[in-house]
Amino acid sequence: MVREKIRVLTRTLKWKCVESRADSKRLYYGRFILSPLMKGQADTIGIAMRKALLGEIEGTCITRAKSEKIPHEYSTIVGIQESVHEILMNLKEIVLRGNLYGTRDASIYVKGPGCVTAQDIILPPSVEIVDNTQHIANLTEPINLCIELKIERNRGYRIQTPNNFQDASYPIDAIFMPVRNANHSIHSYVNGNEKQEILFLEIWTNGSLTPKEALHEAARNLIDLFIPFLHAEEEKENFHLKNDKQKVTLPLFTFHEKLAKLRKKKKEIALKYIFIDQSELPPRIYNCLKRSNIHTLFDLLNNSPDELMKIKHFRIEDVKHILDILEMEKNFA
């Protein structure tokens, strides 16, 4: 256990870890402070950090199991002490650490008799097991246990429905949350004539992340969520209300008209070599265009506003924003 004395910092806003310990391989604890805060700020930060710690941090776990010898989830297999359901529950508790993306394959191939534990899982290179001693099954006879597994990285908690079966495989409820629990508390004090606060954060993790790592990741995720507000621009609304329904008016200046002018200036060939990432497009608009295979300004100008509006997550304000940027491009002068 590591403990440090708490010192109230009266000038610069700082944080520090005042207590940390590892109760087991699958249970870490950390206690942090942030100070000095003005009245009301500690509760604002504490609530946001707790929600981010419990809901915004990604984790890795087993989400599906498959074996040719399993007729159904509640069956038993000769030579195995546990039922199929108990094995699936044991697989659900396996704690993994990894930075994989998408779905990866893993497997278990064990010959009995003997005890099957987490160390018998054959994992992809990007994943490791936090506790190799986690129990899976007991083989009481010389039989072969072969299980194919699917591993995913996501966030939150995903409950599998009974009808979510694929190729005789069995879905497993996924607990992607590395943080088991998080609490915050506030200590108020008077500094001169000003009332200030200290925020205390307590974090318990499953061992795939330390509490300090979880704190850093939660803070980064919160920052990412608020960044769009820093780049928000005031735009004129192109909305007209009629018969209590909101209707959208598209810009009068269309992309086809723009393309016609550019062709007159013989710049069509040059447009094929100007990629959209060279323009100052907001990240959300850029990602929408890339997903629709729009890579160059020539690709962009070959789409009408109506065609762009069919792109998922694309808005009428984005069309106007693109037109404004194209008007300012020096290459279009």
CSV table of C-alpha atoms in Angstrom, one decimal:
chain,number,residue,atom,x,y,z
A,1,MET,CA,0.0,0.0,0.0
A,2,VAL,CA,1.2,3.5,-0.8
A,3,ARG,CA,0.0,6.5,1.2
A,4,GLU,CA,0.9,10.2,1.1
A,5,LYS,CA,-0.2,13.0,3.3
A,6,ILE,CA,-2.8,15.3,1.7
A,7,ARG,CA,-1.6,18.9,1.2
A,8,VAL,CA,-4.1,21.5,0.2
A,9,LEU,CA,-2.7,23.4,-2.7
A,10,THR,CA,-4.0,27.0,-2.6
A,11,ARG,CA,-2.5,28.4,-5.8
A,12,THR,CA,-2.4,25.9,-8.7
A,13,LEU,CA,-5.0,23.3,-9.5
A,14,LYS,CA,-3.3,19.9,-9.2
A,15,TRP,CA,-4.2,16.3,-8.7
A,16,LYS,CA,-2.3,13.5,-7.0
A,17,CYS,CA,-2.7,9.9,-5.9
A,18,VAL,CA,-2.9,9.7,-2.2
A,19,GLU,CA,-3.5,5.9,-1.9
A,20,SER,CA,-3.0,2.9,-4.1
A,21,ARG,CA,-3.1,-0.8,-3.6
A,22,ALA,CA,-3.5,-4.2,-5.3
A,23,ASP,CA,-5.9,-6.3,-3.3
A,24,SER,CA,-5.5,-9.1,-5.9
A,25,LYS,CA,-4.7,-9.6,-9.6
A,26,ARG,CA,-8.3,-8.7,-10.4
A,27,LEU,CA,-8.9,-5.9,-7.9
A,28,TYR,CA,-6.9,-2.6,-7.8
A,29,TYR,CA,-7.8,0.4,-5.8
A,30,GLY,CA,-6.7,4.0,-6.1
A,31,ARG,CA,-7.7,7.3,-4.3
A,32,PHE,CA,-7.0,10.6,-5.9
A,33,ILE,CA,-7.5,14.3,-5.0
A,34,LEU,CA,-8.0,17.4,-7.1
A,35,SER,CA,-7.6,20.8,-5.5
A,36,PRO,CA,-8.2,23.7,-5.0
A,37,LEU,CA,-11.6,24.0,-6.6
A,38,MET,CA,-14.1,26.8,-6.3
A,39,LYS,CA,-17.5,26.1,-4.7
A,40,GLY,CA,-19.6,23.8,-6.9
A,41,GLN,CA,-16.8,22.7,-9.2
A,42,ALA,CA,-15.9,19.5,-7.3
A,43,ASP,CA,-19.4,18.1,-7.7
A,44,THR,CA,-19.4,19.0,-11.4
A,45,ILE,CA,-16.1,17.3,-12.1
A,46,GLY,CA,-16.8,14.3,-9.8
A,47,ILE,CA,-20.2,13.4,-11.4
A,48,ALA,CA,-18.7,13.7,-14.9
A,49,MET,CA,-15.6,11.6,-14.0
A,50,ARG,CA,-17.6,8.9,-12.4
A,51,LYS,CA,-19.9,8.5,-15.4
A,52,ALA,CA,-16.8,8.5,-17.7
A,53,LEU,CA,-15.0,5.9,-15.6
A,54,LEU,CA,-18.0,3.5,-15.6
A,55,GLY,CA,-19.2,4.1,-19.1
A,56,GLU,CA,-16.6,5.5,-21.5
A,57,ILE,CA,-13.6,3.3,-21.0
A,58,GLU,CA,-13.1,0.4,-23.3
A,59,GLY,CA,-12.3,-3.1,-22.2
A,60,THR,CA,-11.6,-6.5,-23.8
A,61,CYS,CA,-13.5,-9.8,-23.0
A,62,ILE,CA,-14.7,-13.1,-24.4
A,63,THR,CA,-18.1,-12.7,-26.1
A,64,ARG,CA,-18.8,-16.0,-27.8
A,65,ALA,CA,-17.9,-19.7,-27.4
A,66,LYS,CA,-18.3,-22.7,-29.7
A,67,SER,CA,-17.8,-26.4,-29.4
A,68,GLU,CA,-19.0,-29.2,-31.6
A,69,LYS,CA,-19.8,-31.4,-28.6
A,70,ILE,CA,-22.2,-29.0,-27.0
A,71,PRO,CA,-25.9,-29.8,-27.9
A,72,HIS,CA,-27.3,-26.8,-25.9
A,73,GLU,CA,-26.3,-24.3,-23.2
A,74,TYR,CA,-27.8,-26.3,-20.3
A,75,SER,CA,-26.4,-29.7,-21.2
A,76,THR,CA,-23.7,-31.7,-19.5
A,77,ILE,CA,-20.8,-33.4,-21.0
A,78,VAL,CA,-19.5,-36.8,-19.8
A,79,GLY,CA,-16.0,-36.3,-18.2
A,80,ILE,CA,-16.5,-32.6,-17.3
A,81,GLN,CA,-17.5,-31.7,-13.8
A,82,GLU,CA,-19.2,-28.4,-14.7
A,83,SER,CA,-22.2,-28.0,-16.9
A,84,VAL,CA,-22.0,-26.0,-20.2
A,85,HIS,CA,-23.7,-23.1,-18.5
A,86,GLU,CA,-21.1,-23.0,-15.7
A,87,ILE,CA,-18.3,-23.1,-18.2
A,88,LEU,CA,-19.8,-20.1,-20.1
A,89,MET,CA,-20.1,-18.2,-16.8
A,90,ASN,CA,-16.5,-19.0,-15.9
A,91,LEU,CA,-15.4,-17.7,-19.4
A,92,LYS,CA,-17.4,-14.5,-18.7
A,93,GLU,CA,-15.2,-13.8,-15.7
A,94,ILE,CA,-11.9,-14.1,-17.5
A,95,VAL,CA,-10.2,-10.7,-17.4
A,96,LEU,CA,-8.2,-9.7,-20.5
A,97,ARG,CA,-5.9,-6.8,-21.3
A,98,GLY,CA,-5.4,-5.7,-24.9
A,99,ASN,CA,-5.7,-3.0,-27.5
A,100,LEU,CA,-7.2,-5.1,-30.3
A,101,TYR,CA,-9.8,-3.6,-32.7
A,102,GLY,CA,-12.8,-5.6,-34.0
A,103,THR,CA,-13.2,-9.3,-33.3
A,104,ARG,CA,-10.4,-11.8,-32.8
A,105,ASP,CA,-10.3,-15.6,-32.5
A,106,ALA,CA,-9.0,-17.5,-29.5
A,107,SER,CA,-9.2,-21.2,-28.5
A,108,ILE,CA,-8.9,-23.8,-25.8
A,109,TYR,CA,-7.5,-27.3,-26.6
A,110,VAL,CA,-6.9,-29.4,-23.4
A,111,LYS,CA,-6.8,-33.2,-22.9
A,112,GLY,CA,-8.0,-34.5,-19.5
A,113,PRO,CA,-8.0,-35.4,-16.8
A,114,GLY,CA,-7.0,-32.1,-15.2
A,115,CYS,CA,-8.0,-28.6,-14.4
A,116,VAL,CA,-8.6,-26.1,-17.2
A,117,THR,CA,-7.7,-22.5,-16.3
A,118,ALA,CA,-7.2,-19.2,-18.1
A,119,GLN,CA,-3.6,-20.0,-18.9
A,120,ASP,CA,-4.9,-22.7,-21.3
A,121,ILE,CA,-6.5,-20.1,-23.6
A,122,ILE,CA,-4.6,-19.6,-26.8
A,123,LEU,CA,-4.8,-15.8,-27.4
A,124,PRO,CA,-4.0,-13.5,-30.3
A,125,PRO,CA,-0.7,-11.5,-29.9
A,126,SER,CA,-2.4,-8.3,-28.9
A,127,VAL,CA,-4.2,-9.8,-25.9
A,128,GLU,CA,-2.9,-11.1,-22.5
A,129,ILE,CA,-4.6,-12.6,-19.5
A,130,VAL,CA,-4.6,-10.7,-16.2
A,131,ASP,CA,-5.0,-13.7,-13.9
A,132,ASN,CA,-3.9,-17.1,-15.4
A,133,THR,CA,-5.3,-19.0,-12.4
A,134,GLN,CA,-8.9,-18.2,-13.2
A,135,HIS,CA,-10.9,-21.4,-13.3
A,136,ILE,CA,-12.8,-22.7,-16.4
A,137,ALA,CA,-13.5,-26.4,-15.9
A,138,ASN,CA,-12.5,-29.7,-14.3
A,139,LEU,CA,-11.9,-32.7,-16.7
A,140,THR,CA,-12.4,-35.9,-14.7
A,141,GLU,CA,-11.7,-38.3,-17.6
A,142,PRO,CA,-9.2,-38.5,-20.5
A,143,ILE,CA,-11.3,-36.5,-22.9
A,144,ASN,CA,-10.5,-33.6,-25.2
A,145,LEU,CA,-12.0,-30.2,-24.5
A,146,CYS,CA,-12.0,-28.0,-27.6
A,147,ILE,CA,-13.6,-24.6,-27.5
A,148,GLU,CA,-13.4,-21.8,-30.1
A,149,LEU,CA,-13.7,-18.3,-28.6
A,150,LYS,CA,-14.4,-14.8,-29.9
A,151,ILE,CA,-12.8,-11.8,-28.3
A,152,GLU,CA,-13.9,-8.2,-28.7
A,153,ARG,CA,-13.1,-4.8,-27.4
A,154,ASN,CA,-15.9,-2.4,-26.6
A,155,ARG,CA,-17.3,-0.4,-23.7
A,156,GLY,CA,-20.2,-0.8,-21.3
A,157,TYR,CA,-22.2,-4.0,-20.6
A,158,ARG,CA,-23.8,-6.0,-23.4
A,159,ILE,CA,-26.5,-8.6,-22.6
A,160,GLN,CA,-26.8,-11.4,-25.1
A,161,THR,CA,-30.3,-12.5,-26.1
A,162,PRO,CA,-31.2,-16.2,-26.3
A,163,ASN,CA,-31.8,-16.0,-30.1
A,164,ASN,CA,-28.3,-14.5,-30.7
A,165,PHE,CA,-26.8,-17.8,-31.9
A,166,GLN,CA,-24.5,-18.2,-34.8
A,167,ASP,CA,-23.2,-21.5,-36.2
A,168,ALA,CA,-24.0,-23.4,-33.0
A,169,SER,CA,-21.9,-21.0,-30.9
A,170,TYR,CA,-23.1,-19.6,-27.6
A,171,PRO,CA,-23.1,-15.8,-26.9
A,172,ILE,CA,-21.6,-14.6,-23.5
A,173,ASP,CA,-22.8,-11.5,-21.7
A,174,ALA,CA,-19.9,-9.1,-22.2
A,175,ILE,CA,-18.6,-6.9,-19.3
A,176,PHE,CA,-16.3,-4.5,-21.2
A,177,MET,CA,-15.9,-2.2,-18.2
A,178,PRO,CA,-12.4,-2.2,-16.6
A,179,VAL,CA,-13.7,0.0,-13.7
A,180,ARG,CA,-15.7,-2.0,-11.2
A,181,ASN,CA,-16.7,0.9,-9.1
A,182,ALA,CA,-16.0,4.7,-8.8
A,183,ASN,CA,-17.0,7.1,-6.1
A,184,HIS,CA,-16.4,10.8,-5.4
A,185,SER,CA,-16.6,12.9,-2.3
A,186,ILE,CA,-16.0,16.6,-1.5
A,187,HIS,CA,-14.2,18.3,1.4
A,188,SER,CA,-14.9,22.0,1.8
A,189,TYR,CA,-12.7,24.5,3.6
A,190,VAL,CA,-12.2,28.2,3.9
A,191,ASN,CA,-9.2,29.9,2.5
A,192,GLY,CA,-9.2,33.5,3.6
A,193,ASN,CA,-12.5,34.9,2.6
A,194,GLU,CA,-13.1,32.3,-0.1
A,195,LYS,CA,-14.7,28.9,0.2
A,196,GLN,CA,-12.8,26.2,-1.7
A,197,GLU,CA,-13.2,22.4,-2.2
A,198,ILE,CA,-11.1,19.3,-2.6
A,199,LEU,CA,-12.4,16.5,-4.8
A,200,PHE,CA,-11.7,12.9,-3.8
A,201,LEU,CA,-12.0,10.2,-6.4
A,202,GLU,CA,-12.0,6.5,-5.5
A,203,ILE,CA,-11.5,3.9,-8.3
A,204,TRP,CA,-11.6,0.1,-8.3
A,205,THR,CA,-10.5,-1.7,-11.4
A,206,ASN,CA,-10.5,-5.4,-12.5
A,207,GLY,CA,-6.7,-5.4,-13.1
A,208,SER,CA,-6.8,-4.8,-16.9
A,209,LEU,CA,-6.1,-1.1,-16.1
A,210,THR,CA,-4.6,0.5,-13.0
A,211,PRO,CA,-6.8,3.1,-11.4
A,212,LYS,CA,-4.3,5.8,-12.6
A,213,GLU,CA,-4.6,4.5,-16.2
A,214,ALA,CA,-8.4,4.5,-15.9
A,215,LEU,CA,-8.4,8.1,-14.6
A,216,HIS,CA,-6.2,9.3,-17.5
A,217,GLU,CA,-8.4,7.5,-20.1
A,218,ALA,CA,-11.6,8.7,-18.6
A,219,ALA,CA,-10.3,12.3,-18.7
A,220,ARG,CA,-9.1,12.0,-22.3
A,221,ASN,CA,-12.5,10.6,-23.3
A,222,LEU,CA,-14.3,13.5,-21.7
A,223,ILE,CA,-12.0,16.0,-23.4
A,224,ASP,CA,-12.8,14.3,-26.8
A,225,LEU,CA,-16.5,14.7,-26.1
A,226,PHE,CA,-16.2,18.4,-25.4
A,227,ILE,CA,-13.8,19.3,-28.2
A,228,PRO,CA,-16.6,19.9,-30.8
A,229,PHE,CA,-17.9,22.7,-28.6
A,230,LEU,CA,-14.5,24.5,-28.8
A,231,HIS,CA,-14.8,24.6,-32.6
A,232,ALA,CA,-18.4,25.5,-32.8
A,233,GLU,CA,-19.3,28.3,-35.2
A,234,GLU,CA,-22.4,30.4,-35.4
A,235,GLU,CA,-24.2,29.7,-38.6
A,236,LYS,CA,-27.4,31.2,-40.1
A,237,GLU,CA,-30.3,28.8,-39.9
A,238,ASN,CA,-31.8,27.6,-43.1
A,239,PHE,CA,-35.0,26.4,-41.5
A,240,HIS,CA,-38.5,27.5,-42.2
A,241,LEU,CA,-41.5,26.4,-40.2
A,242,LYS,CA,-44.7,25.7,-42.1
A,243,ASN,CA,-47.8,23.9,-40.7
A,244,ASP,CA,-45.9,23.2,-37.5
A,245,LYS,CA,-43.4,21.1,-39.4
A,246,GLN,CA,-39.7,22.0,-39.8
A,247,LYS,CA,-38.5,22.1,-43.4
A,248,VAL,CA,-35.0,22.6,-44.7
A,249,THR,CA,-34.1,25.0,-47.5
A,250,LEU,CA,-31.0,23.8,-49.5
A,251,PRO,CA,-28.5,26.4,-50.6
A,252,LEU,CA,-29.3,28.0,-54.0
A,253,PHE,CA,-25.8,27.7,-55.1
A,254,THR,CA,-25.4,24.0,-56.2
A,255,PHE,CA,-22.3,21.9,-56.6
A,256,HIS,CA,-23.1,21.2,-60.2
A,257,GLU,CA,-23.0,25.0,-60.9
A,258,LYS,CA,-19.7,25.2,-59.2
A,259,LEU,CA,-18.3,22.3,-61.2
A,260,ALA,CA,-19.5,23.9,-64.5
A,261,LYS,CA,-17.6,27.1,-63.6
A,262,LEU,CA,-14.5,25.2,-62.8
A,263,ARG,CA,-14.6,23.2,-66.0
A,264,LYS,CA,-14.8,26.5,-67.9
A,265,LYS,CA,-11.5,27.5,-66.2
A,266,LYS,CA,-10.0,24.1,-67.2
A,267,LYS,CA,-9.3,23.1,-63.6
A,268,GLU,CA,-11.0,19.7,-63.8
A,269,ILE,CA,-7.8,17.7,-64.0
A,270,ALA,CA,-6.2,19.6,-61.1
A,271,LEU,CA,-9.2,18.9,-58.9
A,272,LYS,CA,-8.5,15.1,-59.1
A,273,TYR,CA,-5.3,15.7,-57.3
A,274,ILE,CA,-6.6,17.9,-54.5
A,275,PHE,CA,-7.7,15.7,-51.6
A,276,ILE,CA,-10.3,16.7,-49.1
A,277,ASP,CA,-7.9,16.5,-46.2
A,278,GLN,CA,-6.1,19.5,-47.7
A,279,SER,CA,-9.2,21.6,-47.0
A,280,GLU,CA,-10.0,22.8,-43.5
A,281,LEU,CA,-13.0,20.5,-43.1
A,282,PRO,CA,-14.2,19.7,-39.6
A,283,PRO,CA,-13.3,16.1,-38.5
A,284,ARG,CA,-17.0,14.9,-38.5
A,285,ILE,CA,-17.6,16.2,-42.1
A,286,TYR,CA,-14.3,14.7,-43.3
A,287,ASN,CA,-15.1,11.3,-41.8
A,288,CYS,CA,-18.6,11.3,-43.4
A,289,LEU,CA,-17.1,12.0,-46.8
A,290,LYS,CA,-14.3,9.4,-46.5
A,291,ARG,CA,-16.9,6.7,-45.5
A,292,SER,CA,-18.8,7.6,-48.8
A,293,ASN,CA,-15.6,7.2,-50.9
A,294,ILE,CA,-15.3,10.9,-51.5
A,295,HIS,CA,-11.5,11.5,-51.5
A,296,THR,CA,-10.8,14.4,-53.8
A,297,LEU,CA,-12.5,17.8,-54.5
A,298,PHE,CA,-13.4,16.4,-57.9
A,299,ASP,CA,-15.3,13.6,-56.2
A,300,LEU,CA,-17.0,16.1,-53.9
A,301,LEU,CA,-18.1,18.5,-56.7
A,302,ASN,CA,-19.6,15.6,-58.6
A,303,ASN,CA,-22.2,15.2,-55.9
A,304,SER,CA,-25.3,17.5,-55.6
A,305,PRO,CA,-26.4,18.7,-52.2
A,306,ASP,CA,-29.3,16.3,-52.3
A,307,GLU,CA,-26.9,13.4,-52.9
A,308,LEU,CA,-24.7,14.5,-50.0
A,309,MET,CA,-27.7,14.8,-47.7
A,310,LYS,CA,-28.2,11.0,-48.2
A,311,ILE,CA,-24.9,10.4,-46.5
A,312,LYS,CA,-25.3,9.1,-42.9
A,313,HIS,CA,-24.9,11.8,-40.2
A,314,PHE,CA,-24.5,14.5,-42.9
A,315,ARG,CA,-26.5,17.7,-42.3
A,316,ILE,CA,-27.7,20.7,-44.3
A,317,GLU,CA,-25.3,22.9,-42.3
A,318,ASP,CA,-22.4,20.7,-43.6
A,319,VAL,CA,-23.4,21.5,-47.2
A,320,LYS,CA,-23.2,25.2,-46.5
A,321,HIS,CA,-19.9,24.8,-44.6
A,322,ILE,CA,-18.3,23.0,-47.6
A,323,LEU,CA,-19.5,25.7,-50.0
A,324,ASP,CA,-18.0,28.4,-47.8
A,325,ILE,CA,-14.7,26.6,-47.7
A,326,LEU,CA,-14.7,26.1,-51.5
A,327,GLU,CA,-15.4,29.7,-52.1
A,328,MET,CA,-12.3,30.6,-50.0
A,329,GLU,CA,-10.0,28.1,-51.7
A,330,LYS,CA,-7.3,29.8,-53.6
A,331,ASN,CA,-7.3,27.2,-56.2
A,332,PHE,CA,-10.9,28.2,-57.2
A,333,ALA,CA,-10.1,31.8,-57.7
